[in-house]
Coordinates of C-alpha atoms and ligand atoms in Angstrom, one line a residue:
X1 CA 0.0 0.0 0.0
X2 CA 1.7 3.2 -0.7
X3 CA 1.0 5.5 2.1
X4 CA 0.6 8.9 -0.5
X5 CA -2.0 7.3 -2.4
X6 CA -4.6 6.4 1.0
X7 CA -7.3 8.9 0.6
X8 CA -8.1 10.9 3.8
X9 CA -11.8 11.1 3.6
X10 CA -14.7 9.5 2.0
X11 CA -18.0 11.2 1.0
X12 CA -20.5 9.9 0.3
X13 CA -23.3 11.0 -1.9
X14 CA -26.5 9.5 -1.6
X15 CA -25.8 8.4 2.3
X16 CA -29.7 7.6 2.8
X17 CA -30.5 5.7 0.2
X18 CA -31.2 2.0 -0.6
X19 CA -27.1 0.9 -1.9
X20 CA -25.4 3.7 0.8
X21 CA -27.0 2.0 3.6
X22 CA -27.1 -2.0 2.2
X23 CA -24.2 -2.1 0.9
X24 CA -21.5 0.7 1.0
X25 CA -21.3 1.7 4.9
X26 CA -21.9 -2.0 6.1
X27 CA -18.7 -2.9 3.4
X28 CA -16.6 0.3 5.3
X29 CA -17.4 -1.2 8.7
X30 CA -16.5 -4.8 8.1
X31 CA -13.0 -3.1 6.3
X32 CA -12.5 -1.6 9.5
X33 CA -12.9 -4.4 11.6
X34 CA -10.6 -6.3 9.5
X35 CA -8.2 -3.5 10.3
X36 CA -8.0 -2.4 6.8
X37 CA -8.9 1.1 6.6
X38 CA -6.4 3.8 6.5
X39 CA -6.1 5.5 10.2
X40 CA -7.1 8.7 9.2
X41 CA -9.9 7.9 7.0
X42 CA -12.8 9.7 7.7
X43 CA -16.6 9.3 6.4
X44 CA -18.6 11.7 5.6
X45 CA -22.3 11.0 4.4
X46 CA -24.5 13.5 2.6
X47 CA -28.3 13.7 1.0
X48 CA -31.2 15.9 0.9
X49 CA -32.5 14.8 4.1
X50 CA -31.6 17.2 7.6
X51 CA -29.9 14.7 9.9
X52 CA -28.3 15.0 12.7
X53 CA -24.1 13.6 12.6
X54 CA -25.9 11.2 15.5
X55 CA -29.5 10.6 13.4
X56 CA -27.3 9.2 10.9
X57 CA -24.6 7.3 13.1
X58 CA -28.0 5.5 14.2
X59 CA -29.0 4.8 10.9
X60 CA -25.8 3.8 10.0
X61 CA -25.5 1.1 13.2
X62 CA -29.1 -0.7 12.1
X63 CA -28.2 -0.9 8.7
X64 CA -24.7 -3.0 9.6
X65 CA -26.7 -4.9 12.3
X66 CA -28.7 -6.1 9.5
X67 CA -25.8 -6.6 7.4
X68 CA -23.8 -8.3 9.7
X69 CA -26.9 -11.0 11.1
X70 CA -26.8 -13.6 12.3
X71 CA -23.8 -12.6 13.9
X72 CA -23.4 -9.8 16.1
X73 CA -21.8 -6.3 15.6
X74 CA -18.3 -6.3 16.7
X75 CA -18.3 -3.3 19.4
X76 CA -14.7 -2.1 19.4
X77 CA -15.0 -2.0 15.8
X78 CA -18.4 -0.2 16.0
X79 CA -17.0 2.5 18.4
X80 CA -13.4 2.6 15.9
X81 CA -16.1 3.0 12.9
X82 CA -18.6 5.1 14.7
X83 CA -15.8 7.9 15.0
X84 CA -15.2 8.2 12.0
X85 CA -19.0 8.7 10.9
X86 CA -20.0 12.6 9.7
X87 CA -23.1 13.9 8.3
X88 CA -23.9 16.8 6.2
X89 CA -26.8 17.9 4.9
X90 CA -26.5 19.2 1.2
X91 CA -28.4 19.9 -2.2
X92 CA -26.0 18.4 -4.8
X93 CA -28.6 19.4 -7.4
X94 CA -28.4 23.3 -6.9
X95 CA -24.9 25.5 -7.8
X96 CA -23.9 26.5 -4.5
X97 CA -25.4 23.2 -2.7
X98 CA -22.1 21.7 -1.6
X99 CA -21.3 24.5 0.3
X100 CA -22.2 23.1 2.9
X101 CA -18.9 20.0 2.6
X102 CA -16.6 22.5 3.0
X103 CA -15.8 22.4 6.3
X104 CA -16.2 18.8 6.6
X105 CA -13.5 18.7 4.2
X106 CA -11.8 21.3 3.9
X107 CA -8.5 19.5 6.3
X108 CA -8.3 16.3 3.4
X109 CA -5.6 16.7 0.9
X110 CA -7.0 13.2 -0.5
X111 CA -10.4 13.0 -0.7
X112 CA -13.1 10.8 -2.8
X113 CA -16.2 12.0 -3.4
X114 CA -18.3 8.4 -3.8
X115 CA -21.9 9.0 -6.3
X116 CA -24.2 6.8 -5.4
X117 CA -27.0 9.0 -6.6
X118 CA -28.7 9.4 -10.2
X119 CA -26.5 10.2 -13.2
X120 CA -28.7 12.8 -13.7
X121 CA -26.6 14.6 -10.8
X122 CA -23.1 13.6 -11.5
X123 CA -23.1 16.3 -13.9
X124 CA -24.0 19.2 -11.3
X125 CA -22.5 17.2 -8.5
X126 CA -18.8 18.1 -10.4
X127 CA -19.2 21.5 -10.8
X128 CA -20.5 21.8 -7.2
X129 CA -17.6 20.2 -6.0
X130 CA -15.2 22.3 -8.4
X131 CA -17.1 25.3 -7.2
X132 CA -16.7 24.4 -3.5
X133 CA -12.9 24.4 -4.2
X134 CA -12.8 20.6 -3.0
X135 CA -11.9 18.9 -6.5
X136 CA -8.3 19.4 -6.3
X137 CA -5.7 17.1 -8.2
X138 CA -5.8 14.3 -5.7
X139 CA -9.4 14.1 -5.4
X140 CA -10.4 11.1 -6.4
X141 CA -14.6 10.4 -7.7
X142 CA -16.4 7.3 -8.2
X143 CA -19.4 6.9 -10.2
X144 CA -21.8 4.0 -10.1
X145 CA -23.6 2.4 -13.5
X146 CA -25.9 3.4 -15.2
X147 CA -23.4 6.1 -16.8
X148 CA -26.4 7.9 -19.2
X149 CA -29.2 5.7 -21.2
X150 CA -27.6 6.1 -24.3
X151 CA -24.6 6.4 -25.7
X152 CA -25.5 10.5 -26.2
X153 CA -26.6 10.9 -22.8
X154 CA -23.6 8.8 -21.5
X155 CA -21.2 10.9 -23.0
X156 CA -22.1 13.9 -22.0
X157 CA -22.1 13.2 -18.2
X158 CA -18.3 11.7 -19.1
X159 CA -17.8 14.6 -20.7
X160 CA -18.8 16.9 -17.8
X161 CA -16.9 14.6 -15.1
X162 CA -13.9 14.6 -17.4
X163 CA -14.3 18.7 -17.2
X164 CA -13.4 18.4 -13.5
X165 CA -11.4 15.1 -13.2
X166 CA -9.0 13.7 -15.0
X167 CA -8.9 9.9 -16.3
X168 CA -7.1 8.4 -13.6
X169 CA -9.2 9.9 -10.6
X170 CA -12.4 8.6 -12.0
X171 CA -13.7 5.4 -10.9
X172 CA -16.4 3.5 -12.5
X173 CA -17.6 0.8 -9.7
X174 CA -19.4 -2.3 -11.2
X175 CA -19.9 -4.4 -8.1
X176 CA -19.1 -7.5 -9.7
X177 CA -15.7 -7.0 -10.1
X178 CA -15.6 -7.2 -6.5
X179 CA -16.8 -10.5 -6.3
X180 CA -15.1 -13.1 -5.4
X181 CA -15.9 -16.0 -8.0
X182 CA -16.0 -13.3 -10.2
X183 CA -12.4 -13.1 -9.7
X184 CA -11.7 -16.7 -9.9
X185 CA -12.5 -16.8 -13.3
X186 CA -9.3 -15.0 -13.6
X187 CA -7.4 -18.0 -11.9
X188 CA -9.3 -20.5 -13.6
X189 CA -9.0 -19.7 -17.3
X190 CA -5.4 -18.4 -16.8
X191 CA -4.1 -20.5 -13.7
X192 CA -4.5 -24.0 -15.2
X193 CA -3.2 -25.0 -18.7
X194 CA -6.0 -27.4 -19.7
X195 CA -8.6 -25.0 -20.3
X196 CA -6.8 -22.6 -22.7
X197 CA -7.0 -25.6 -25.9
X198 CA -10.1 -26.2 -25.7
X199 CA -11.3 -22.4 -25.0
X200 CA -12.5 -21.7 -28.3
X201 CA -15.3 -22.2 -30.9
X202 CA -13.3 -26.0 -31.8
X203 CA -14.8 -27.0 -28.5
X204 CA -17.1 -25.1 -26.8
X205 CA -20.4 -25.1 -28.8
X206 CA -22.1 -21.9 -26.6
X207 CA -22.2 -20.2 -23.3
X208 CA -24.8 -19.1 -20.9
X209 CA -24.8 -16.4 -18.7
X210 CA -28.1 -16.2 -16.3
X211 CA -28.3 -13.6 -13.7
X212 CA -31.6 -14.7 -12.0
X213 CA -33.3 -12.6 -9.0
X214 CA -36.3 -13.4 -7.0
X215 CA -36.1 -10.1 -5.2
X216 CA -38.4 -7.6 -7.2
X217 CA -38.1 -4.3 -7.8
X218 CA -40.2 -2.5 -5.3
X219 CA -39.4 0.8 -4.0
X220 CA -36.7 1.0 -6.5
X221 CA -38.9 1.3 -9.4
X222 CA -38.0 5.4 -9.7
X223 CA -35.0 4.8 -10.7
X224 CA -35.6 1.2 -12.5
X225 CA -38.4 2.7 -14.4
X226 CA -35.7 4.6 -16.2
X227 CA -33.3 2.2 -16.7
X228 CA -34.8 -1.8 -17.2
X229 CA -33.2 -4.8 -16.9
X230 CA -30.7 -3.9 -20.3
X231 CA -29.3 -0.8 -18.6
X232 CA -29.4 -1.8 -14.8
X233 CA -27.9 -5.1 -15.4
X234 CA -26.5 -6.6 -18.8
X235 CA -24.4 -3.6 -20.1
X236 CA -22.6 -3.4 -16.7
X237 CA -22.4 -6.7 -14.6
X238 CA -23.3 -9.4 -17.7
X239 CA -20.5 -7.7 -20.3
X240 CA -18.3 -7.9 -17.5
X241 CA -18.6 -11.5 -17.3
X242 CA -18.8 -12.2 -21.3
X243 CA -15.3 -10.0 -21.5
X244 CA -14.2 -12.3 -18.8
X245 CA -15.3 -15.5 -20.4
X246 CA -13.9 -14.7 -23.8
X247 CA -11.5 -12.2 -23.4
X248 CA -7.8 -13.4 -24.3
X249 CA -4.7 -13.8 -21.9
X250 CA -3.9 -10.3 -20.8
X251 CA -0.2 -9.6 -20.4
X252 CA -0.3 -9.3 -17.0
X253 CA -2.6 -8.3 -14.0
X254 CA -2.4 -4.8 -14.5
X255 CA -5.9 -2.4 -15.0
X256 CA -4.5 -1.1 -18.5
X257 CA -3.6 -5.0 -19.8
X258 CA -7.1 -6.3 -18.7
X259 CA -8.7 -3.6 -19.6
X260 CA -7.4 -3.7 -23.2
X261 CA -8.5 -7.5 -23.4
X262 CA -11.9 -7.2 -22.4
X263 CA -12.8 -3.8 -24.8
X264 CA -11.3 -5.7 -27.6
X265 CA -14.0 -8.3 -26.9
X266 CA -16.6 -5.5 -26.6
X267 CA -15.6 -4.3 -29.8
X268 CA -16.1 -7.7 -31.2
X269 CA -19.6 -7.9 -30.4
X270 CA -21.3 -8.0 -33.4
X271 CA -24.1 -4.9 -33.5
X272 CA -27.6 -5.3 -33.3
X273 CA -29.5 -4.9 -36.6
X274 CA -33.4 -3.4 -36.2
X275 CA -33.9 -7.0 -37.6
X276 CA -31.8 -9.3 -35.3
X277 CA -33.2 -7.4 -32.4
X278 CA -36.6 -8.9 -32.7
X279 CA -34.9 -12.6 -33.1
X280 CA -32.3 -12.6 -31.2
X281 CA -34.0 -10.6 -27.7
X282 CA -36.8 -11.1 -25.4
X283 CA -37.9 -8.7 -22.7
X284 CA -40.5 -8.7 -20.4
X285 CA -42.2 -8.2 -17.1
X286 CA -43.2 -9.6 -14.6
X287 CA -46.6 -9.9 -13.0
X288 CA -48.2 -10.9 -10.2
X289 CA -47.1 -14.5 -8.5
X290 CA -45.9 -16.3 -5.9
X291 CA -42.1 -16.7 -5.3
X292 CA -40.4 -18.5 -2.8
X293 CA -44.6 -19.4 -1.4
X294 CA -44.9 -15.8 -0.9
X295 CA -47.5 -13.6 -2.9
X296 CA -45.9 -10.6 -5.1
X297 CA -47.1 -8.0 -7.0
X298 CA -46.7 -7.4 -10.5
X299 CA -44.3 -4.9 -11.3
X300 CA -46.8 -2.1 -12.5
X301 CA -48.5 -2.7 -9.2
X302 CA -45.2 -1.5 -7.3
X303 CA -44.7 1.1 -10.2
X304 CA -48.5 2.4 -9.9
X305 CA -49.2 2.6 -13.2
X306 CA -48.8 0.7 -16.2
X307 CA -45.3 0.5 -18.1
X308 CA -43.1 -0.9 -20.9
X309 CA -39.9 -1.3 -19.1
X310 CA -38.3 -4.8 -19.0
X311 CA -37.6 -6.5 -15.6
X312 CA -36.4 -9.6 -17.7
X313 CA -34.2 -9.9 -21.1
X314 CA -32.8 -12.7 -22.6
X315 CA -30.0 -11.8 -25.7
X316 CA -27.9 -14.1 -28.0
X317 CA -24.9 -12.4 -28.7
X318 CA -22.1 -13.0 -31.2
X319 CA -18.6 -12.4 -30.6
X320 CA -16.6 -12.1 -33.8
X321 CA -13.6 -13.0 -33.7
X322 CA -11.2 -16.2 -34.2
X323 CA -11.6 -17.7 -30.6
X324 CA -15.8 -17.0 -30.9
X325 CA -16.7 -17.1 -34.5
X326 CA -19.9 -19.4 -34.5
X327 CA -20.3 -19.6 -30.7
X328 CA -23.4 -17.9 -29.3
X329 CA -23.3 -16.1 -25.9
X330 CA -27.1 -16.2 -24.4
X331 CA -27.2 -14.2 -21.6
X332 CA -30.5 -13.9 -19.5
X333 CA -31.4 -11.7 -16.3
X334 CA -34.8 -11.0 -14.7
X335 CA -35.9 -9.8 -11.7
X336 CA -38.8 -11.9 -9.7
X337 CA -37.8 -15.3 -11.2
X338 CA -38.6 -18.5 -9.6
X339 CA -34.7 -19.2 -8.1
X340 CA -32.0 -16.7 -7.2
X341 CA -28.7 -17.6 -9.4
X342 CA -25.6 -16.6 -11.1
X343 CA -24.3 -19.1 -13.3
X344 CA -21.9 -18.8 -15.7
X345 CA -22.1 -22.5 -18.3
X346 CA -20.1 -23.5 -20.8
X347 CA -21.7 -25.9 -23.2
X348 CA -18.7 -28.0 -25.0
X349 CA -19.5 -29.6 -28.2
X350 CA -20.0 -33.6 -28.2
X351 CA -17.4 -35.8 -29.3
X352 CA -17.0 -36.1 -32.7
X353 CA -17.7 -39.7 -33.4
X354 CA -19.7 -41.9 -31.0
X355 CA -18.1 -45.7 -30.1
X356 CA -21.1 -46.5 -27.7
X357 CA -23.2 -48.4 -29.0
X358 CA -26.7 -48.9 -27.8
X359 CA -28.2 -47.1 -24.9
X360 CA -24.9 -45.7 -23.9
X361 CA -25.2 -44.2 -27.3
X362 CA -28.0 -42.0 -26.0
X363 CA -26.4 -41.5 -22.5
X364 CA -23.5 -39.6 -24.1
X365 CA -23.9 -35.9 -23.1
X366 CA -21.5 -33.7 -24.2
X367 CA -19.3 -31.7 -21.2
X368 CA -20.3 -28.8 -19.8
X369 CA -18.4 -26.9 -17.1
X370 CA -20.7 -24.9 -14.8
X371 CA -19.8 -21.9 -12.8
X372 CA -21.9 -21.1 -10.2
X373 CA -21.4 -17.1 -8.7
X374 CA -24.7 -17.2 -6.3
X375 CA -26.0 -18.2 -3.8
X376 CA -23.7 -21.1 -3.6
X377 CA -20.1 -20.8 -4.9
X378 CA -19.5 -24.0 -6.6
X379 CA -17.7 -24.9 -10.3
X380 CA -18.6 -28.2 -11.4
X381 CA -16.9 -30.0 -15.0
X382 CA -20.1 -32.6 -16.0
X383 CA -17.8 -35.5 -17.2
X384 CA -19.5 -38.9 -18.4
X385 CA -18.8 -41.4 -16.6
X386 CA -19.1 -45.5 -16.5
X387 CA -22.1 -46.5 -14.4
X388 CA -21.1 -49.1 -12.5
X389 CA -22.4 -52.9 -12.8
X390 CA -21.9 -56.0 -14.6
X391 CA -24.8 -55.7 -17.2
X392 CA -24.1 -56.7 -20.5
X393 CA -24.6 -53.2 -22.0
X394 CA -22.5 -50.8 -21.1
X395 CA -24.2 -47.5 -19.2
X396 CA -22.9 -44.4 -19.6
X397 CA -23.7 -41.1 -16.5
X398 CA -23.1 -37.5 -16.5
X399 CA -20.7 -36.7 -13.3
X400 CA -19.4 -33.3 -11.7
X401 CA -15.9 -32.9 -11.1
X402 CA -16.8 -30.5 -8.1
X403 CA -14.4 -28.0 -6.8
X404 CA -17.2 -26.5 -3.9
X405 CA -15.5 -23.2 -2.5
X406 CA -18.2 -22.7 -0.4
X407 CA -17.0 -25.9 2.1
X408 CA -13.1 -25.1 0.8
X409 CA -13.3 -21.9 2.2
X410 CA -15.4 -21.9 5.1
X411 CA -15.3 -22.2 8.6
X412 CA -15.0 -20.1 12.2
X413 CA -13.8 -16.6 10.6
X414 CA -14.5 -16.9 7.2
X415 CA -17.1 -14.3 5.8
X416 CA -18.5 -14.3 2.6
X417 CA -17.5 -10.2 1.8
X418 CA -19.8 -8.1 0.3
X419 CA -18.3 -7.1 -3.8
X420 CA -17.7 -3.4 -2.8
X421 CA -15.6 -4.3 0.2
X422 CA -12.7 -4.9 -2.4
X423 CA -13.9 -2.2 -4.6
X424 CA -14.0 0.6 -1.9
X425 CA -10.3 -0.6 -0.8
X426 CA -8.7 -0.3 -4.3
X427 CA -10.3 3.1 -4.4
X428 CA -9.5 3.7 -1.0
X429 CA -5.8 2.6 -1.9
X430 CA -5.8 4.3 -5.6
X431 CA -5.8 1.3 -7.3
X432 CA -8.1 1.0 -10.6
X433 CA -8.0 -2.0 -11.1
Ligands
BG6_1 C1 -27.4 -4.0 -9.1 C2 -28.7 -3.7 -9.7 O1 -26.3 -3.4 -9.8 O2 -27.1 -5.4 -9.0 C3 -29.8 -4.4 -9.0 O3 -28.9 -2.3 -9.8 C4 -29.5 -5.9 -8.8 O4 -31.0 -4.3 -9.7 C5 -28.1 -6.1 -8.3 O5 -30.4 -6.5 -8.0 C6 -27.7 -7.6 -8.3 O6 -26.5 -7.7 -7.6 P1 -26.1 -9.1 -6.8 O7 -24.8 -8.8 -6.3 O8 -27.2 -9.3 -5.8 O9 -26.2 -10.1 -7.9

């Protein structure tokens, strides 16, 4: 860790909302009672909303109680965390609204100003802070998906970010980066020299890549009534894995050398006609049900009126290229869906001539290696296998090769991290990658 590059103080926009309190202060408390934060750090949350520093210290505690359940919150590390814990009231959306930061942090040489609000503010939210006099050249800002709706709107908020920060102080979070399967994919394709040959369209025959909620949308729906399952979830967290599936060897670790890999896969992607649109997609929505043996409501029910937004899409994508020619990538996500998993398959193709003869014939399923992110993290290789018995004709079985990380890894101590723990630590450290 180099000691210059630890950021001083964190602020965070958006403090009151859904992803601040699930997700972003519960991931700063469990960094701190690992002992990972920087000393000095200090975090300071802002919204609309008049709080008192304490009001939101309260806030703050229920939400990691919640987080942290079943077990219990670690009280030396509360009271270390606690400290740390501002809270200013301010309008991001009017000129002069971040005022009101200054003297929070005005002492920080380092700060980072965290967005998790509506792109429709990052815009103002960077000329407030230049205005304030608090985007200096270390500051460092962080900007969660969606970046715009299109690729107009997208960059012009770049654009107006890139006014006040340059390149390499702007962070663009995608949560599943953080993950840690997610990461493994990294060690599997490129840690072990048997997948590499057959990694390619000689083998594999295509690839799915479900995202599958049961949660709905419910209060959300202001801002996913914008967005849809396209913008909130394929063009951020499902490219990231279909860059990571198919993207070659980078050179090494490094945030420039990955990053080169997976745009050249991006710009691979073979457009969308009008015409391949309508066969090659599905959208829809969902209505009302029963998940899980609970009743839900539609979505238009939660939304309060009617609308054409899609809470579920389904694509088959192309890649063209050597490695993918001929290969689809289906990728499907959808929010109130009958089971809650990330899966990641790799269909390979069947062997190319048959020796069984008989029923075995039909046994013979191709491979498929099957690469499961959540709930359960599990990677399973289907291999066919000889069942066992003396009968005349020979049996074939499909059978996983089953590396479970989930009884690997666990046991007294182990916690299953939340994705922004790592993310908010590289950013924390100054590290894009
Ligand atoms: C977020 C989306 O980025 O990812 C949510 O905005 C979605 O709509 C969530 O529910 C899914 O993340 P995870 O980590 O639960 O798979």
């Amino acid at each position: 860790m180099v000691e210059t590059a630890l950021a001083d103080v964190l602020v965070l926009f958006g403090a009151t909302g859904d992803l601040a309190q699930r997700m972003l202060l519960p991931s700063l408390y469990f960094l701190d009672a690992d002992g990972l934060l920087p000393e000095r750090l200090r975090v300071v949350g802002t919204a609309r909303t008049d709080m008192s520093r304490e009001d939101f210290q309260a806030a703050t505690r229920k939400a990691v109680e919640e987080r942290a359940a079943p077990e219990p919150v670690d009280e030396e590390a509360w009271r270390r965390f606690v400290a740390r814990l501002d809270y200013v009231g301010a309008n991001a959306a009017e000129p002069q609204g971040l005022e009101a930061l200054k003297t929070a942090v005005c002492e920080a040489s380092r700060p980072i100003f965290y967005l998790a609000l509506s792109p429709s503010f990052y815009g103002s939210v960077c000329r407030g802070l230049q205005a304030a006099g608090l985007a200096g050249p270390q500051a460092r800002i962080v900007l969660e998906k969606p970046i715009g709706r299109d690729l107009k709107s997208s960059r012009a908020i770049n654009q107006l970010v890139g006014e006040v920060f340059s390149e390499d102080r702007i962070y663009r979070i995608d949560h599943y980066l953080g993950k840690e399967t997610v990461q493994n994919l990294m060690a599997l394709r490129f840690g072990n020299i048997f997948f590499e040959p057959l990694w390619n369209n000689q083998t594999i025959d295509h690839v799915q890549i479900t995202v599958a909620e049961t949660e709905g949308v419910g209060e959300r729906w202001p801002y996913y009534d914008e967005y849809g399952a396209l913008r909130d979830m394929v063009q951020n967290h499902m490219l990231q894995l279909l860059c990571l599936v198919a993207m070659e060897p980078p050179s090494d670790l490094q945030p420039d050398a990955v990053r080169t890999e997976k745009v050249k896969v991006l710009k691979s992607l073979r457009p969308f006609t009008r015409a391949d649109a309508g066969m090659n997609s599905v959208r829809g929505q969902y209505v009302a049900g029963v998940v899980g043996g609970q009743t839900v409501a539609a979505y238009e029910t939660e939304r309060g009126q009617p609308s054409d937004i899609e809470t579920f899409v389904a694509l088959r994508v192309d890649i063209a290229n050597w490695r993918w020619a001929g290969v689809p990538f289906f990728l499907r996500t959808g929010k109130r869906l009958p089971e809650r998993r990330t899966q990641i398959a790799i269909q390979f193709k069947s062997v190319p001539h048959s020796i069984f003869e008989g029923a075995a014939r039909a046994d013979l399923m191709p491979n498929r290696l099957v690469i499961d992110l959540q709930p359960d993290e599990d990677i399973e290789l289907i291999l066919m296998n000889k069942a066992p018995g003396l009968g005349q004709s020979l049996r074939l079985e499909p059978l996983p090769l089953s590396l479970s990380l989930l009884h690997t890894y666990s046991g007294p101590g182990r916690r299953r991290r939340i994705a922004y723990e790592r993310l908010l630590l590289d950013v924390i450290c100054g590290s894009s990658t």
